[in-house]
């Protein structure tokens, strides 16, 4: 019912607009029709004033003669009974006239239109004063009266439509225009209204589809969309709604994903923190209960275990929040050009002491040592990637093992590989190695301290660099992690 009301409101508005346009059209048409008839009358009677002068001599010795006036009346009535004739002096003052009922109210006539008429020889539409109706202007014919010695004695000024003729003409004209314009407007109005109603129906039909889809979406049907065949008009509104709906659904999915991540984070935190907290609690409780019976050596041993558990707890909390910030996209990389081999050489130098303690060799390939290649990335985050990969390799590489950092060029990228000759990773665990979830009832964890977050952090850091990491591994032959960084060019 509301949609029907909306349809008829638009239809009535269009009908009113069409009526207004039709009325304006009739008015303008009438105005131009009137001007057309006046201009035609002026063009047809341009020379009537000259004809009157050629037939009679209004002035004898500079004086107006009664005989001339009678002759003018005679010629006027013979030529056109609807005209009015005025005899003017050179200044425009009315000397005498021939007009019905002698109703002349002006004593003089403006000469500017008369002079312009004479100059243009009547080839231009010009209107002048009507002596019987002050303030009203009409079409006319005019001619100068030239006396002896080519002196200007006055003007013959002929108004081409008398008041009586104008009254009858206006009545007939108004009646004709009203009938013709009314019929034309009625036909045009009916046709335009029918066409407009049809177009409005088409538009509101599309609007109804949009309204139905919006209502369905509002009620929770997130898959509600408006079918669109092409662009333009109301379809652009449908396209905008579909895009908006997709965005809203995408945002809802992101919120759900964030909520799932939050729940998983809470679950993982509670799970991962339980063990170190239990260890710390147990040994502190032991220290308190057996404080009088423990030797200094046992006390130091317990305190060392508590310290290690505290360090593990500290690292776990730090990595959990680091991973959560990466997953929430709160970390924005500050990219800059830097030499990748300098970073690799620094890291190899830093890890030499730890590697020697475990009797492991860590080295950069010869190319990584000698090349001078710049990459474009966040140096601190990429350093974090290397640290996690090297930490992971050190934990699983046996004594006398080897860890190698290599660089290769691939098109516009720099390919980086971190390899070890450790025990390798079972094939069934490789697809899940970068997350910290469960497979069945078994929890994946490459780190011996059971955090399992290092590789997940590596993956997220590379993702915000629009890069990916690949893993190849073979049991008893080692593991290689490979990723690309864009090469920086100064050009």
CSV table of C-alpha atoms in Angstrom, one decimal:
chain,number,residue,atom,x,y,z
A,1,UNK,CA,0.0,0.0,0.0
A,2,UNK,CA,2.9,2.3,0.8
A,3,UNK,CA,4.5,1.6,-2.5
A,4,UNK,CA,1.2,2.2,-4.3
A,5,UNK,CA,0.9,5.6,-2.5
A,6,UNK,CA,4.4,6.5,-3.5
A,7,UNK,CA,3.6,5.6,-7.1
A,8,UNK,CA,0.6,7.9,-7.2
A,9,UNK,CA,2.4,10.7,-5.5
A,10,UNK,CA,5.0,10.7,-8.2
A,11,UNK,CA,2.3,10.4,-10.9
A,12,UNK,CA,0.3,13.4,-9.5
A,13,UNK,CA,3.5,15.4,-9.2
A,14,UNK,CA,4.4,14.7,-12.8
A,15,UNK,CA,0.8,15.5,-13.9
A,16,UNK,CA,1.0,18.9,-12.1
A,17,UNK,CA,4.3,19.6,-13.7
A,18,UNK,CA,3.0,18.8,-17.1
A,19,UNK,CA,0.0,21.1,-16.6
A,20,UNK,CA,2.3,23.9,-15.5
A,21,UNK,CA,4.5,23.3,-18.5
A,22,UNK,CA,1.5,23.2,-20.8
A,23,UNK,CA,0.1,26.5,-19.5
A,24,UNK,CA,3.5,28.2,-19.9
A,25,UNK,CA,3.7,26.7,-23.4
A,26,UNK,CA,0.2,28.2,-24.3
A,27,UNK,CA,1.1,31.6,-22.9
A,28,UNK,CA,4.4,31.8,-24.7
A,29,UNK,CA,2.8,30.5,-27.9
A,30,UNK,CA,0.1,33.2,-27.6
A,31,UNK,CA,2.7,35.9,-27.1
A,32,UNK,CA,4.7,34.9,-30.1
A,33,UNK,CA,1.6,34.4,-32.2
A,34,UNK,CA,0.5,37.9,-31.4
A,35,UNK,CA,3.9,39.3,-32.3
A,36,UNK,CA,3.8,37.3,-35.5
A,37,UNK,CA,0.5,38.8,-36.6
A,38,UNK,CA,1.6,42.3,-35.6
A,39,UNK,CA,4.9,42.0,-37.5
A,40,UNK,CA,3.1,40.6,-40.5
A,41,UNK,CA,0.7,43.5,-40.4
A,42,UNK,CA,3.6,46.0,-40.2
A,43,UNK,CA,5.4,44.4,-43.1
A,44,UNK,CA,2.3,44.3,-45.3
A,45,UNK,CA,1.5,48.0,-44.6
A,46,UNK,CA,5.1,49.4,-44.5
A,47,UNK,CA,4.5,51.8,-47.4
A,48,UNK,CA,1.0,53.0,-46.4
A,49,UNK,CA,2.3,56.3,-44.9
A,50,UNK,CA,4.3,57.0,-48.1
A,51,UNK,CA,1.3,56.2,-50.2
A,52,UNK,CA,-0.8,58.7,-48.3
A,53,UNK,CA,1.8,61.4,-48.7
A,54,UNK,CA,2.1,60.7,-52.5
A,55,UNK,CA,-1.7,61.1,-52.9
A,56,UNK,CA,-2.2,64.3,-50.8
A,57,UNK,CA,-0.2,67.4,-49.7
A,58,UNK,CA,-0.9,67.9,-46.0
A,59,UNK,CA,0.8,71.3,-45.8
A,60,UNK,CA,0.3,74.4,-48.0
A,61,UNK,CA,2.8,77.1,-47.2
A,62,UNK,CA,3.7,75.3,-44.0
A,63,UNK,CA,0.1,75.3,-42.8
A,64,UNK,CA,-2.2,72.2,-42.3
A,65,UNK,CA,-5.2,72.4,-44.7
A,66,UNK,CA,-8.7,71.2,-43.9
A,67,UNK,CA,-9.0,69.9,-47.4
A,68,UNK,CA,-5.9,67.8,-46.9
A,69,UNK,CA,-7.4,66.3,-43.7
A,70,UNK,CA,-10.5,65.3,-45.6
A,71,UNK,CA,-8.5,63.8,-48.4
A,72,UNK,CA,-6.5,61.8,-45.8
A,73,UNK,CA,-9.8,60.5,-44.4
A,74,UNK,CA,-10.9,59.5,-47.8
A,75,UNK,CA,-7.8,57.6,-48.6
A,76,UNK,CA,-7.6,56.1,-45.2
A,77,UNK,CA,-11.1,54.7,-45.4
A,78,UNK,CA,-10.5,53.4,-48.9
A,79,UNK,CA,-7.2,51.7,-48.0
A,80,UNK,CA,-7.8,50.2,-44.6
A,81,UNK,CA,-10.7,51.2,-42.2
A,82,UNK,CA,-8.8,49.8,-39.2
A,83,UNK,CA,-5.9,52.3,-39.3
A,84,UNK,CA,-5.5,55.6,-37.5
A,85,UNK,CA,-3.6,58.5,-39.2
A,86,UNK,CA,-1.8,61.2,-37.3
A,87,UNK,CA,-0.1,64.3,-38.7
A,88,UNK,CA,3.0,65.3,-36.7
A,89,UNK,CA,5.2,68.3,-36.8
A,90,UNK,CA,9.0,67.9,-36.8
A,91,UNK,CA,9.1,67.6,-33.0
A,92,UNK,CA,6.5,64.9,-32.8
A,93,UNK,CA,3.6,67.1,-31.7
A,94,UNK,CA,0.2,65.9,-33.1
A,95,UNK,CA,-1.2,68.6,-35.4
A,96,UNK,CA,-4.3,66.7,-36.6
A,97,UNK,CA,-5.5,63.1,-36.9
A,98,UNK,CA,-8.1,60.8,-38.3
A,99,UNK,CA,-9.2,58.4,-35.6
A,100,UNK,CA,-12.6,56.9,-34.5
A,101,UNK,CA,-14.5,58.8,-31.9
A,102,UNK,CA,-11.7,61.4,-31.6
A,103,UNK,CA,-10.4,59.7,-28.5
A,104,UNK,CA,-6.8,61.0,-28.6
A,105,UNK,CA,-5.1,61.4,-25.3
A,106,UNK,CA,-1.5,62.2,-26.2
A,107,UNK,CA,-0.4,65.6,-27.5
A,108,UNK,CA,2.9,64.3,-29.0
A,109,UNK,CA,4.5,61.0,-30.1
A,110,UNK,CA,8.0,59.7,-29.4
A,111,UNK,CA,10.0,60.2,-32.6
A,112,UNK,CA,12.8,57.7,-31.9
A,113,UNK,CA,10.8,54.6,-33.2
A,114,UNK,CA,9.6,56.7,-36.1
A,115,UNK,CA,13.1,57.7,-37.1
A,116,UNK,CA,14.3,54.1,-36.7
A,117,UNK,CA,11.4,52.9,-38.9
A,118,UNK,CA,12.3,55.4,-41.6
A,119,UNK,CA,16.0,54.5,-41.4
A,120,UNK,CA,15.4,50.8,-41.7
A,121,UNK,CA,12.7,51.3,-44.3
A,122,UNK,CA,10.2,49.2,-42.4
A,123,UNK,CA,12.4,46.0,-42.5
A,124,UNK,CA,12.6,45.7,-38.8
A,125,UNK,CA,9.8,45.0,-36.2
A,126,UNK,CA,9.3,48.3,-34.4
A,127,UNK,CA,6.5,49.5,-32.2
A,128,UNK,CA,5.6,53.1,-31.3
A,129,UNK,CA,3.2,55.1,-29.1
A,130,UNK,CA,-0.5,54.7,-29.4
A,131,UNK,CA,-1.9,58.3,-28.9
A,132,UNK,CA,-5.3,56.9,-27.8
A,133,UNK,CA,-3.8,54.6,-25.1
A,134,UNK,CA,-0.8,56.2,-23.2
A,135,UNK,CA,1.7,53.6,-22.2
A,136,UNK,CA,0.6,51.1,-24.9
A,137,UNK,CA,2.7,50.6,-28.0
A,138,UNK,CA,1.6,49.3,-31.4
A,139,UNK,CA,3.0,48.6,-34.9
A,140,UNK,CA,2.9,51.5,-37.2
A,141,UNK,CA,3.9,53.0,-40.6
A,142,UNK,CA,5.6,56.3,-40.9
A,143,UNK,CA,7.0,58.6,-43.6
A,144,UNK,CA,8.6,62.1,-43.5
A,145,UNK,CA,6.8,65.1,-45.2
A,146,UNK,CA,9.4,67.0,-47.2
A,147,UNK,CA,8.5,70.5,-48.3
A,148,UNK,CA,10.2,73.0,-50.6
A,149,UNK,CA,13.9,73.2,-50.5
A,150,UNK,CA,14.0,69.7,-49.0
A,151,UNK,CA,12.9,70.9,-45.6
A,152,UNK,CA,11.3,68.5,-43.1
A,153,UNK,CA,7.7,69.8,-42.5
A,154,UNK,CA,6.5,66.8,-40.3
A,155,UNK,CA,5.6,63.2,-40.4
A,156,UNK,CA,2.6,61.0,-41.3
A,157,UNK,CA,2.2,58.5,-38.5
A,158,UNK,CA,-0.2,55.6,-39.1
A,159,UNK,CA,-1.2,53.2,-36.3
A,160,UNK,CA,-2.0,50.0,-38.1
A,161,UNK,CA,-4.6,48.6,-35.7
A,162,UNK,CA,-7.1,50.9,-34.1
A,163,UNK,CA,-8.4,50.3,-30.6
A,164,UNK,CA,-11.7,48.8,-31.9
A,165,UNK,CA,-9.8,46.5,-34.3
A,166,UNK,CA,-7.4,45.4,-31.6
A,167,UNK,CA,-10.3,44.6,-29.3
A,168,UNK,CA,-12.0,42.4,-31.8
A,169,UNK,CA,-8.6,40.9,-32.9
A,170,UNK,CA,-7.6,40.2,-29.3
A,171,UNK,CA,-10.9,38.5,-28.6
A,172,UNK,CA,-10.7,36.3,-31.7
A,173,UNK,CA,-7.1,35.6,-31.1
A,174,UNK,CA,-7.6,34.7,-27.5
A,175,UNK,CA,-10.5,32.4,-28.4
A,176,UNK,CA,-8.5,30.8,-31.2
A,177,UNK,CA,-5.4,30.3,-29.0
A,178,UNK,CA,-7.4,29.0,-26.1
A,179,UNK,CA,-9.1,26.4,-28.3
A,180,UNK,CA,-6.0,25.4,-30.3
A,181,UNK,CA,-3.7,25.6,-27.3
A,182,UNK,CA,-6.2,23.8,-25.1
A,183,UNK,CA,-6.7,21.0,-27.5
A,184,UNK,CA,-3.0,20.7,-28.2
A,185,UNK,CA,-2.1,20.8,-24.5
A,186,UNK,CA,-4.8,18.3,-23.7
A,187,UNK,CA,-3.5,15.8,-26.3
A,188,UNK,CA,0.1,16.4,-25.2
A,189,UNK,CA,-0.8,16.2,-21.5
A,190,UNK,CA,-2.6,12.9,-21.9
A,191,UNK,CA,0.1,11.4,-24.0
A,192,UNK,CA,2.9,12.7,-21.7
A,193,UNK,CA,1.0,11.6,-18.6
A,194,UNK,CA,0.5,8.1,-19.9
A,195,UNK,CA,4.1,7.8,-20.9
A,196,UNK,CA,5.2,9.4,-17.6
A,197,UNK,CA,3.1,7.0,-15.6
A,198,UNK,CA,4.5,4.0,-17.5
A,199,UNK,CA,8.1,5.2,-16.9
A,200,UNK,CA,7.3,5.9,-13.3
A,201,UNK,CA,5.9,2.3,-13.0
A,202,UNK,CA,9.1,1.0,-14.5
A,203,UNK,CA,11.2,3.0,-12.0
A,204,UNK,CA,9.1,2.2,-9.0
A,205,UNK,CA,9.1,-1.5,-10.0
A,206,UNK,CA,12.9,-1.5,-9.8
A,207,UNK,CA,12.6,0.5,-6.5
A,208,UNK,CA,10.3,-2.1,-5.1
A,209,UNK,CA,12.9,-4.8,-5.8
A,210,UNK,CA,15.5,-2.6,-4.0
A,211,UNK,CA,13.2,-2.0,-1.1
A,212,UNK,CA,12.4,-5.8,-0.8
A,213,UNK,CA,16.1,-6.6,-0.8
A,214,UNK,CA,16.9,-3.9,1.8
A,215,UNK,CA,14.1,-5.2,4.1
A,216,UNK,CA,15.3,-8.8,3.7
A,217,UNK,CA,18.9,-7.7,4.5
A,218,UNK,CA,17.6,-5.6,7.5
A,219,UNK,CA,15.8,-8.7,8.8
A,220,UNK,CA,19.0,-10.7,8.9
A,221,UNK,CA,19.1,-12.3,5.4
A,222,UNK,CA,22.7,-11.5,4.7
A,223,UNK,CA,22.7,-13.1,1.3
A,224,UNK,CA,20.0,-10.8,0.0
A,225,UNK,CA,21.2,-9.0,-3.1
A,226,UNK,CA,19.5,-7.1,-5.9
A,227,UNK,CA,19.9,-8.7,-9.4
A,228,UNK,CA,21.5,-6.2,-11.8
A,229,UNK,CA,21.8,-6.7,-15.5
A,230,UNK,CA,23.5,-3.4,-16.5
A,231,UNK,CA,24.5,0.0,-15.2
A,232,UNK,CA,22.8,3.3,-15.2
A,233,UNK,CA,19.8,4.9,-13.4
A,234,UNK,CA,18.3,3.0,-10.6
A,235,UNK,CA,20.7,0.1,-11.3
A,236,UNK,CA,23.5,2.2,-9.9
A,237,UNK,CA,21.6,2.4,-6.6
A,238,UNK,CA,21.2,-1.4,-6.7
A,239,UNK,CA,25.0,-1.8,-7.4
A,240,UNK,CA,25.8,0.5,-4.5
A,241,UNK,CA,23.5,-1.5,-2.2
A,242,UNK,CA,25.1,-4.8,-3.3
A,243,UNK,CA,28.6,-3.4,-2.7
A,244,UNK,CA,27.5,-2.0,0.7
A,245,UNK,CA,26.0,-5.3,1.7
A,246,UNK,CA,29.2,-7.1,0.7
A,247,UNK,CA,31.2,-4.7,2.7
A,248,UNK,CA,28.9,-5.1,5.8
A,249,UNK,CA,29.0,-8.9,5.4
A,250,UNK,CA,32.8,-8.8,5.1
A,251,UNK,CA,33.1,-6.6,8.2
A,252,UNK,CA,30.8,-9.0,10.1
A,253,UNK,CA,33.0,-11.9,9.0
A,254,UNK,CA,36.1,-10.0,10.1
A,255,UNK,CA,34.5,-9.3,13.5
A,256,UNK,CA,33.6,-13.0,13.8
A,257,UNK,CA,37.2,-13.9,12.8
A,258,UNK,CA,38.5,-11.4,15.4
A,259,UNK,CA,36.2,-12.9,18.0
A,260,UNK,CA,37.4,-16.4,17.1
A,261,UNK,CA,40.9,-15.2,17.4
A,262,UNK,CA,40.2,-13.6,20.7
A,263,UNK,CA,38.7,-16.8,22.0
A,264,UNK,CA,41.6,-18.9,20.7
A,265,UNK,CA,44.0,-16.4,22.2
A,266,UNK,CA,42.3,-16.7,25.6
A,267,UNK,CA,42.2,-20.5,25.3
A,268,UNK,CA,45.9,-20.7,24.2
A,269,UNK,CA,47.0,-18.3,26.9
A,270,UNK,CA,45.2,-20.3,29.6
A,271,UNK,CA,46.7,-23.5,28.1
A,272,UNK,CA,50.2,-22.2,27.6
A,273,UNK,CA,50.5,-20.4,30.8
A,274,UNK,CA,49.3,-23.3,32.9
A,275,UNK,CA,52.5,-25.3,32.7
A,276,UNK,CA,55.1,-22.6,33.7
A,277,UNK,CA,52.8,-21.2,36.3
A,278,UNK,CA,52.3,-24.7,37.8
A,279,UNK,CA,56.1,-25.2,37.8
A,280,UNK,CA,56.7,-21.8,39.5
A,281,UNK,CA,54.0,-22.4,42.0
A,282,UNK,CA,55.2,-25.9,42.8
A,283,UNK,CA,58.8,-25.0,43.4
A,284,UNK,CA,58.0,-21.9,45.4
A,285,UNK,CA,55.6,-24.0,47.5
A,286,UNK,CA,58.4,-26.5,48.0
A,287,UNK,CA,60.8,-23.8,49.1
A,288,UNK,CA,58.4,-22.6,51.6
A,289,UNK,CA,57.4,-26.0,53.0
A,290,UNK,CA,61.0,-27.4,53.1
A,291,UNK,CA,62.9,-24.3,53.7
A,292,UNK,CA,64.5,-25.7,56.9
A,293,UNK,CA,65.4,-29.0,55.3
A,294,UNK,CA,66.8,-27.9,52.0
A,295,UNK,CA,70.5,-27.5,51.4
A,296,UNK,CA,71.9,-24.4,49.7
A,297,UNK,CA,72.6,-26.5,46.5
A,298,UNK,CA,68.9,-27.7,46.4
A,299,UNK,CA,67.7,-24.2,47.1
A,300,UNK,CA,69.8,-22.8,44.2
A,301,UNK,CA,68.5,-25.6,41.9
A,302,UNK,CA,64.9,-24.8,42.7
A,303,UNK,CA,65.5,-21.1,42.2
A,304,UNK,CA,67.2,-21.7,38.9
A,305,UNK,CA,64.1,-23.7,37.7
A,306,UNK,CA,61.8,-21.0,38.9
A,307,UNK,CA,63.9,-18.4,37.0
A,308,UNK,CA,63.9,-20.5,33.8
A,309,UNK,CA,60.1,-20.9,34.1
A,310,UNK,CA,59.8,-17.2,34.6
A,311,UNK,CA,61.8,-16.4,31.5
A,312,UNK,CA,59.8,-18.9,29.6
A,313,UNK,CA,56.6,-17.3,30.8
A,314,UNK,CA,57.9,-13.9,29.9
A,315,UNK,CA,58.8,-15.0,26.4
A,316,UNK,CA,55.4,-16.8,26.0
A,317,UNK,CA,53.4,-13.7,27.0
A,318,UNK,CA,55.5,-11.5,24.7
A,319,UNK,CA,55.0,-13.8,21.7
A,320,UNK,CA,51.3,-14.2,22.4
A,321,UNK,CA,50.7,-10.5,22.3
A,322,UNK,CA,53.1,-10.0,19.4
A,323,UNK,CA,51.1,-12.6,17.4
A,324,UNK,CA,47.7,-11.1,18.4
A,325,UNK,CA,48.8,-7.7,17.2
A,326,UNK,CA,49.9,-9.1,13.9
A,327,UNK,CA,46.7,-11.0,13.5
A,328,UNK,CA,44.7,-7.9,14.3
A,329,UNK,CA,46.6,-6.0,11.7
A,330,UNK,CA,47.8,-3.4,14.3
A,331,UNK,CA,51.4,-3.7,13.0
A,332,UNK,CA,52.2,-1.5,10.0
A,333,UNK,CA,55.6,-2.2,8.4
A,334,UNK,CA,57.9,0.9,8.1
A,335,UNK,CA,59.6,-0.1,4.8
A,336,UNK,CA,63.0,1.3,3.9
A,337,UNK,CA,65.9,0.2,1.7
A,338,UNK,CA,68.7,-1.7,3.4
A,339,UNK,CA,71.5,-4.2,2.6
A,340,UNK,CA,70.3,-7.7,3.2
A,341,UNK,CA,73.8,-9.2,3.4
A,342,UNK,CA,74.7,-6.7,6.2
A,343,UNK,CA,71.7,-7.9,8.3
A,344,UNK,CA,72.6,-11.6,7.6
A,345,UNK,CA,76.3,-11.1,8.6
A,346,UNK,CA,75.3,-9.3,11.8
A,347,UNK,CA,72.9,-12.1,12.8
A,348,UNK,CA,75.5,-14.8,12.1
A,349,UNK,CA,77.9,-12.9,14.3
A,350,UNK,CA,75.4,-12.5,17.1
A,351,UNK,CA,74.5,-16.2,17.1
A,352,UNK,CA,78.1,-17.5,16.9
A,353,UNK,CA,78.4,-17.8,20.7
A,354,UNK,CA,75.1,-19.7,21.2
A,355,UNK,CA,75.9,-21.9,18.2
A,356,UNK,CA,79.4,-22.8,19.7
A,357,UNK,CA,77.8,-23.7,23.0
A,358,UNK,CA,75.7,-26.2,21.2
A,359,UNK,CA,78.6,-27.3,19.0
A,360,UNK,CA,76.7,-26.1,15.8
A,361,UNK,CA,78.2,-24.2,12.9
A,362,UNK,CA,76.2,-21.2,11.6
A,363,UNK,CA,77.3,-19.4,8.5
A,364,UNK,CA,76.3,-17.2,5.6
A,365,UNK,CA,76.8,-18.5,2.1
A,366,UNK,CA,79.6,-17.0,0.1
A,367,UNK,CA,77.2,-15.0,-2.1
A,368,UNK,CA,75.4,-13.7,1.0
A,369,UNK,CA,78.8,-12.4,2.2
A,370,UNK,CA,80.0,-10.9,-1.0
A,371,UNK,CA,77.0,-9.5,-2.8
A,372,UNK,CA,75.8,-5.9,-2.2
A,373,UNK,CA,72.0,-6.2,-2.6
A,374,UNK,CA,69.4,-3.8,-1.2
A,375,UNK,CA,65.9,-4.9,-0.4
A,376,UNK,CA,62.8,-2.8,0.5
A,377,UNK,CA,61.2,-3.9,3.8
A,378,UNK,CA,60.9,-3.1,7.5
A,379,UNK,CA,64.4,-4.0,8.8
A,380,UNK,CA,63.4,-4.6,12.4
A,381,UNK,CA,60.5,-7.0,11.4
A,382,UNK,CA,62.7,-8.9,8.9
A,383,UNK,CA,65.4,-9.2,11.6
A,384,UNK,CA,62.6,-10.8,13.8
A,385,UNK,CA,61.9,-13.3,11.0
A,386,UNK,CA,65.6,-14.3,10.8
A,387,UNK,CA,65.8,-14.6,14.6
A,388,UNK,CA,62.8,-16.9,14.9
A,389,UNK,CA,64.0,-19.1,12.0
A,390,UNK,CA,67.5,-19.3,13.4
A,391,UNK,CA,66.2,-20.0,16.9
A,392,UNK,CA,64.0,-22.8,15.5
A,393,UNK,CA,67.0,-24.2,13.6
A,394,UNK,CA,69.3,-24.1,16.7
A,395,UNK,CA,66.7,-26.0,18.8
A,396,UNK,CA,66.4,-28.9,16.3
A,397,UNK,CA,69.9,-29.1,14.8
A,398,UNK,CA,72.0,-31.8,16.5
A,399,UNK,CA,75.6,-31.4,17.6
A,400,UNK,CA,78.2,-30.9,14.8
A,401,UNK,CA,75.2,-29.7,12.7
A,402,UNK,CA,75.2,-26.9,10.2
A,403,UNK,CA,72.9,-23.9,9.7
A,404,UNK,CA,73.2,-21.9,6.5
A,405,UNK,CA,71.8,-18.5,5.4
A,406,UNK,CA,71.7,-18.1,1.6
A,407,UNK,CA,70.8,-15.4,-0.9
A,408,UNK,CA,69.7,-15.8,-4.5
A,409,UNK,CA,68.3,-13.4,-7.1
A,410,UNK,CA,64.9,-14.1,-8.8
A,411,UNK,CA,63.7,-11.4,-11.2
A,412,UNK,CA,63.0,-8.3,-9.2
A,413,UNK,CA,63.1,-10.2,-5.8
A,414,UNK,CA,65.8,-11.5,-3.5
A,415,UNK,CA,65.3,-15.1,-2.5
A,416,UNK,CA,66.4,-15.9,1.1
A,417,UNK,CA,66.8,-19.4,2.5
A,418,UNK,CA,67.5,-20.5,6.1
A,419,UNK,CA,68.6,-24.2,6.1
A,420,UNK,CA,69.7,-26.8,8.7
A,421,UNK,CA,70.7,-30.5,8.6
A,422,UNK,CA,68.5,-31.5,11.5
A,423,UNK,CA,66.0,-34.4,11.8
A,424,UNK,CA,63.5,-32.8,9.5
A,425,UNK,CA,59.7,-32.5,9.9
A,426,UNK,CA,57.2,-35.4,9.3
A,427,UNK,CA,55.3,-34.9,6.1
A,428,UNK,CA,51.9,-35.0,7.7
A,429,UNK,CA,52.8,-32.0,10.0
A,430,UNK,CA,54.2,-29.7,7.3
A,431,UNK,CA,50.8,-28.1,6.3
A,432,UNK,CA,50.3,-27.1,9.9
A,433,UNK,CA,53.8,-26.0,10.9
A,434,UNK,CA,53.0,-22.3,10.8
A,435,UNK,CA,50.0,-22.4,13.2
A,436,UNK,CA,49.7,-23.5,16.8
A,437,UNK,CA,46.5,-25.5,16.6
A,438,UNK,CA,45.9,-29.2,17.2
A,439,UNK,CA,45.9,-32.2,14.8
A,440,UNK,CA,43.5,-34.6,16.4
A,441,UNK,CA,44.6,-34.8,20.1
A,442,UNK,CA,48.2,-33.9,19.3
A,443,UNK,CA,49.4,-30.3,19.6
A,444,UNK,CA,52.0,-29.1,17.1
A,445,UNK,CA,55.0,-27.4,18.7
A,446,UNK,CA,58.4,-27.2,17.1
A,447,UNK,CA,59.8,-25.2,20.0
A,448,UNK,CA,61.1,-27.3,22.9
A,449,UNK,CA,59.6,-24.8,25.3
A,450,UNK,CA,56.2,-25.5,23.8
A,451,UNK,CA,55.3,-22.0,22.8
A,452,UNK,CA,55.0,-22.9,19.1
A,453,UNK,CA,54.5,-19.3,18.2
A,454,UNK,CA,57.8,-18.4,16.4
A,455,UNK,CA,56.9,-19.7,13.0
A,456,UNK,CA,53.4,-18.3,13.3
A,457,UNK,CA,54.9,-14.9,13.9
A,458,UNK,CA,57.3,-15.3,10.9
A,459,UNK,CA,54.3,-16.1,8.6
A,460,UNK,CA,52.3,-13.0,9.8
A,461,UNK,CA,55.3,-10.7,9.4
A,462,UNK,CA,55.9,-11.8,5.8
A,463,UNK,CA,52.1,-11.5,5.1
A,464,UNK,CA,52.1,-7.8,6.0
A,465,UNK,CA,55.1,-7.5,3.6
A,466,UNK,CA,53.0,-9.1,0.8
A,467,UNK,CA,55.4,-12.1,0.9
A,468,UNK,CA,55.0,-15.8,1.7
A,469,UNK,CA,57.2,-18.4,3.2
A,470,UNK,CA,57.8,-22.0,1.8
A,471,UNK,CA,59.0,-25.0,3.7
A,472,UNK,CA,60.8,-28.1,2.4
A,473,UNK,CA,61.9,-30.8,4.7
A,474,UNK,CA,63.2,-34.4,4.5
A,475,UNK,CA,63.5,-36.7,7.5
A,476,UNK,CA,67.1,-37.0,8.7
A,477,UNK,CA,68.3,-34.6,6.0
A,478,UNK,CA,67.1,-31.2,7.4
A,479,UNK,CA,64.7,-28.4,6.7
A,480,UNK,CA,64.8,-25.3,4.6
A,481,UNK,CA,62.6,-22.1,4.9
A,482,UNK,CA,62.5,-19.9,1.9
A,483,UNK,CA,60.9,-16.4,1.3
A,484,UNK,CA,61.3,-13.5,-1.1
A,485,UNK,CA,61.8,-9.8,-0.5
A,486,UNK,CA,61.5,-7.1,-3.2
A,487,UNK,CA,64.8,-5.8,-4.5
A,488,UNK,CA,65.3,-2.1,-4.1
A,489,UNK,CA,66.3,-0.1,-7.2
A,490,UNK,CA,67.5,3.5,-7.0
A,491,UNK,CA,66.1,4.3,-10.5
